[in-house]
GROMACS .gro file of C-alpha atoms in nm:
model
  197
    1UNK     CA    1   0.000   0.000   0.000
    2UNK     CA    2   0.124   0.343  -0.074
    3UNK     CA    3   0.140   0.627   0.179
    4UNK     CA    4  -0.166   0.813   0.035
    5UNK     CA    5  -0.392   0.505   0.062
    6UNK     CA    6  -0.274   0.439   0.417
    7UNK     CA    7  -0.344   0.800   0.515
    8UNK     CA    8  -0.695   0.781   0.360
    9UNK     CA    9  -0.776   0.459   0.552
   10UNK     CA   10  -0.647   0.617   0.873
   11UNK     CA   11  -0.866   0.925   0.820
   12UNK     CA   12  -1.177   0.709   0.761
   13UNK     CA   13  -1.108   0.504   1.077
   14UNK     CA   14  -1.062   0.825   1.278
   15UNK     CA   15  -1.392   0.972   1.152
   16UNK     CA   16  -1.584   0.648   1.226
   17UNK     CA   17  -1.431   0.622   1.575
   18UNK     CA   18  -1.514   0.986   1.655
   19UNK     CA   19  -1.871   0.940   1.531
   20UNK     CA   20  -1.913   0.622   1.735
   21UNK     CA   21  -1.783   0.793   2.048
   22UNK     CA   22  -2.018   1.088   1.995
   23UNK     CA   23  -2.316   0.852   1.949
   24UNK     CA   24  -2.222   0.662   2.265
   25UNK     CA   25  -2.194   0.981   2.471
   26UNK     CA   26  -2.526   1.109   2.335
   27UNK     CA   27  -2.692   0.774   2.414
   28UNK     CA   28  -2.800   0.703   2.057
   29UNK     CA   29  -2.722   0.421   1.821
   30UNK     CA   30  -2.734   0.043   1.870
   31UNK     CA   31  -2.600   0.063   2.227
   32UNK     CA   32  -2.860   0.314   2.342
   33UNK     CA   33  -2.834   0.450   2.693
   34UNK     CA   34  -2.639   0.183   2.880
   35UNK     CA   35  -2.537   0.400   3.173
   36UNK     CA   36  -2.802   0.267   3.412
   37UNK     CA   37  -2.905   0.598   3.566
   38UNK     CA   38  -3.260   0.476   3.619
   39UNK     CA   39  -3.419   0.139   3.662
   40UNK     CA   40  -3.685  -0.043   3.464
   41UNK     CA   41  -3.895  -0.068   3.780
   42UNK     CA   42  -4.139   0.219   3.818
   43UNK     CA   43  -4.216   0.305   4.178
   44UNK     CA   44  -4.520   0.512   4.263
   45UNK     CA   45  -4.407   0.811   4.467
   46UNK     CA   46  -4.652   0.891   4.746
   47UNK     CA   47  -4.828   1.225   4.740
   48UNK     CA   48  -4.726   1.482   4.999
   49UNK     CA   49  -4.980   1.556   5.271
   50UNK     CA   50  -4.961   1.930   5.221
   51UNK     CA   51  -4.619   2.084   5.274
   52UNK     CA   52  -4.317   2.090   5.048
   53UNK     CA   53  -4.013   2.199   5.246
   54UNK     CA   54  -3.719   2.347   5.069
   55UNK     CA   55  -3.545   2.636   4.913
   56UNK     CA   56  -3.708   2.909   4.713
   57UNK     CA   57  -3.409   3.003   4.499
   58UNK     CA   58  -3.117   2.769   4.487
   59UNK     CA   59  -2.790   2.680   4.646
   60UNK     CA   60  -2.449   2.630   4.500
   61UNK     CA   61  -2.358   2.300   4.659
   62UNK     CA   62  -2.335   2.397   5.025
   63UNK     CA   63  -2.477   2.167   5.288
   64UNK     CA   64  -2.839   2.255   5.354
   65UNK     CA   65  -3.107   2.064   5.532
   66UNK     CA   66  -3.388   2.165   5.299
   67UNK     CA   67  -3.609   2.268   5.590
   68UNK     CA   68  -3.509   2.624   5.673
   69UNK     CA   69  -3.698   2.932   5.564
   70UNK     CA   70  -4.031   2.926   5.392
   71UNK     CA   71  -4.247   2.637   5.288
   72UNK     CA   72  -4.523   2.605   5.036
   73UNK     CA   73  -4.855   2.461   5.150
   74UNK     CA   74  -5.101   2.268   4.937
   75UNK     CA   75  -5.300   2.587   4.869
   76UNK     CA   76  -4.988   2.760   4.731
   77UNK     CA   77  -4.942   3.009   5.014
   78UNK     CA   78  -4.607   3.061   5.185
   79UNK     CA   79  -4.580   3.027   5.561
   80UNK     CA   80  -4.302   3.046   5.814
   81UNK     CA   81  -4.263   2.692   5.943
   82UNK     CA   82  -4.161   2.563   6.279
   83UNK     CA   83  -3.961   2.241   6.283
   84UNK     CA   84  -4.106   1.988   6.035
   85UNK     CA   85  -4.176   1.631   6.151
   86UNK     CA   86  -3.861   1.515   5.969
   87UNK     CA   87  -3.542   1.689   5.863
   88UNK     CA   88  -3.350   1.563   5.562
   89UNK     CA   89  -2.993   1.681   5.503
   90UNK     CA   90  -2.716   1.607   5.255
   91UNK     CA   91  -2.408   1.551   5.472
   92UNK     CA   92  -2.146   1.503   5.199
   93UNK     CA   93  -2.094   1.437   4.829
   94UNK     CA   94  -1.780   1.255   4.717
   95UNK     CA   95  -1.673   1.195   4.358
   96UNK     CA   96  -1.641   0.827   4.260
   97UNK     CA   97  -1.604   0.880   3.885
   98UNK     CA   98  -1.682   1.122   3.606
   99UNK     CA   99  -2.060   1.068   3.637
  100UNK     CA  100  -2.064   0.901   3.979
  101UNK     CA  101  -2.109   1.048   4.328
  102UNK     CA  102  -2.131   0.888   4.674
  103UNK     CA  103  -2.394   1.092   4.858
  104UNK     CA  104  -2.430   1.070   5.236
  105UNK     CA  105  -2.765   1.186   5.376
  106UNK     CA  106  -2.919   1.212   5.723
  107UNK     CA  107  -3.286   1.178   5.822
  108UNK     CA  108  -3.395   1.313   6.163
  109UNK     CA  109  -3.720   1.231   6.341
  110UNK     CA  110  -3.814   1.566   6.501
  111UNK     CA  111  -4.132   1.430   6.657
  112UNK     CA  112  -4.201   1.329   7.017
  113UNK     CA  113  -4.294   0.975   6.915
  114UNK     CA  114  -4.144   0.683   6.727
  115UNK     CA  115  -4.209   0.703   6.354
  116UNK     CA  116  -4.295   0.374   6.184
  117UNK     CA  117  -4.323   0.255   5.826
  118UNK     CA  118  -4.071   0.511   5.697
  119UNK     CA  119  -3.976   0.498   5.329
  120UNK     CA  120  -3.763   0.761   5.154
  121UNK     CA  121  -3.807   0.828   4.780
  122UNK     CA  122  -3.546   1.047   4.608
  123UNK     CA  123  -3.560   1.179   4.253
  124UNK     CA  124  -3.293   1.393   4.085
  125UNK     CA  125  -3.382   1.612   3.787
  126UNK     CA  126  -3.158   1.806   3.549
  127UNK     CA  127  -3.206   2.182   3.583
  128UNK     CA  128  -3.489   2.356   3.767
  129UNK     CA  129  -3.758   2.122   3.637
  130UNK     CA  130  -3.939   1.830   3.794
  131UNK     CA  131  -4.079   1.704   3.462
  132UNK     CA  132  -4.046   1.328   3.424
  133UNK     CA  133  -3.837   1.375   3.108
  134UNK     CA  134  -3.575   1.562   3.310
  135UNK     CA  135  -3.537   1.286   3.573
  136UNK     CA  136  -3.181   1.151   3.572
  137UNK     CA  137  -3.185   0.933   3.886
  138UNK     CA  138  -3.422   0.785   4.142
  139UNK     CA  139  -3.379   0.571   4.449
  140UNK     CA  140  -3.583   0.428   4.736
  141UNK     CA  141  -3.483   0.332   5.088
  142UNK     CA  142  -3.692   0.145   5.345
  143UNK     CA  143  -3.596   0.299   5.681
  144UNK     CA  144  -3.856   0.119   5.893
  145UNK     CA  145  -3.881   0.277   6.240
  146UNK     CA  146  -3.703   0.576   6.389
  147UNK     CA  147  -3.722   0.661   6.760
  148UNK     CA  148  -3.830   1.009   6.873
  149UNK     CA  149  -3.541   1.252   6.823
  150UNK     CA  150  -3.326   0.987   6.652
  151UNK     CA  151  -3.136   1.010   6.323
  152UNK     CA  152  -3.028   0.767   6.055
  153UNK     CA  153  -2.749   0.817   5.800
  154UNK     CA  154  -2.687   0.637   5.472
  155UNK     CA  155  -2.451   0.669   5.178
  156UNK     CA  156  -2.590   0.594   4.832
  157UNK     CA  157  -2.401   0.575   4.506
  158UNK     CA  158  -2.556   0.791   4.234
  159UNK     CA  159  -2.431   0.673   3.894
  160UNK     CA  160  -2.545   0.849   3.579
  161UNK     CA  161  -2.496   0.764   3.214
  162UNK     CA  162  -2.292   0.999   2.998
  163UNK     CA  163  -2.613   1.127   2.836
  164UNK     CA  164  -2.765   1.204   3.179
  165UNK     CA  165  -2.446   1.383   3.280
  166UNK     CA  166  -2.464   1.579   2.955
  167UNK     CA  167  -2.827   1.669   3.033
  168UNK     CA  168  -2.711   1.821   3.365
  169UNK     CA  169  -2.424   1.999   3.190
  170UNK     CA  170  -2.675   2.152   2.945
  171UNK     CA  171  -2.867   2.287   3.248
  172UNK     CA  172  -2.554   2.481   3.355
  173UNK     CA  173  -2.473   2.213   3.612
  174UNK     CA  174  -2.793   2.262   3.816
  175UNK     CA  175  -3.005   1.978   3.953
  176UNK     CA  176  -3.332   1.968   4.147
  177UNK     CA  177  -3.365   1.703   4.418
  178UNK     CA  178  -3.707   1.593   4.542
  179UNK     CA  179  -3.704   1.371   4.850
  180UNK     CA  180  -4.034   1.236   4.981
  181UNK     CA  181  -4.039   1.091   5.332
  182UNK     CA  182  -4.342   0.868   5.385
  183UNK     CA  183  -4.431   0.721   5.724
  184UNK     CA  184  -4.745   0.554   5.855
  185UNK     CA  185  -4.903   0.887   5.953
  186UNK     CA  186  -4.734   1.166   5.755
  187UNK     CA  187  -4.579   1.219   5.412
  188UNK     CA  188  -4.368   1.525   5.335
  189UNK     CA  189  -4.147   1.630   5.046
  190UNK     CA  190  -3.820   1.823   5.054
  191UNK     CA  191  -3.706   2.018   4.747
  192UNK     CA  192  -3.351   2.139   4.696
  193UNK     CA  193  -3.151   2.285   4.408
  194UNK     CA  194  -2.774   2.240   4.379
  195UNK     CA  195  -2.512   2.336   4.127
  196UNK     CA  196  -2.300   2.023   4.090
  197UNK     CA  197  -2.081   2.115   3.789
   0.00000   0.00000   0.00000
C-alpha cells in the first residue's frame, strides 16, 4: 500500500471512531443509553400531605437541610414553618467517577414519638424542572422505624450515564432534588436545588 492510501484509511477510521464515540456519549445508536441511571422498575411516589419543604431560589452546593426558611402549603401560600416532623440533610458528596457520586444523607425524626413505616423516595432532575423527562436518577430506601429525636445516616451511590451527565451539563450544572419521606401517619417532600458542575 502506498502512503496516500494508508493516510486515507487512517482518516476514515478516525472519523468512524469519533462518530461512534459521539453517538455513545449522546446515548443514541445500537448501544442506546447503557449508563443505568434509572431502573426499569417504576415506583409510585406517594403524594405529599400538604407541605413541600425546601429552598425558594437555589444553592451552590453547600450543605443545607432543605427545611429552613419558607415552605409552600397545598394551597400555594407561603408560611413560616416551625420544625417539620422530619429533617432531611445532605451531609457530603464525594466523587467516585466522572458521572458518579457517593452521597451521604441524614434523616432526623423531630417528633415526640417513634415514627414507623418510613420509606424515603429520592428523585434527581436536570435543571430547575421536575418534569419526568428531566429525571436523571431515582432511588428508594426502606428505613422502617425511627425513635423520637433519633437520626439515621446512609450513603448511596448515584451513577449516571454519559447522556444524563450531559443533560445536567446543558442545564448549567444545576439539579433539582425531590425527596419524599413517607411514614405511617405523615408524608412530606423536601425540594432542593444544587449546582454540581
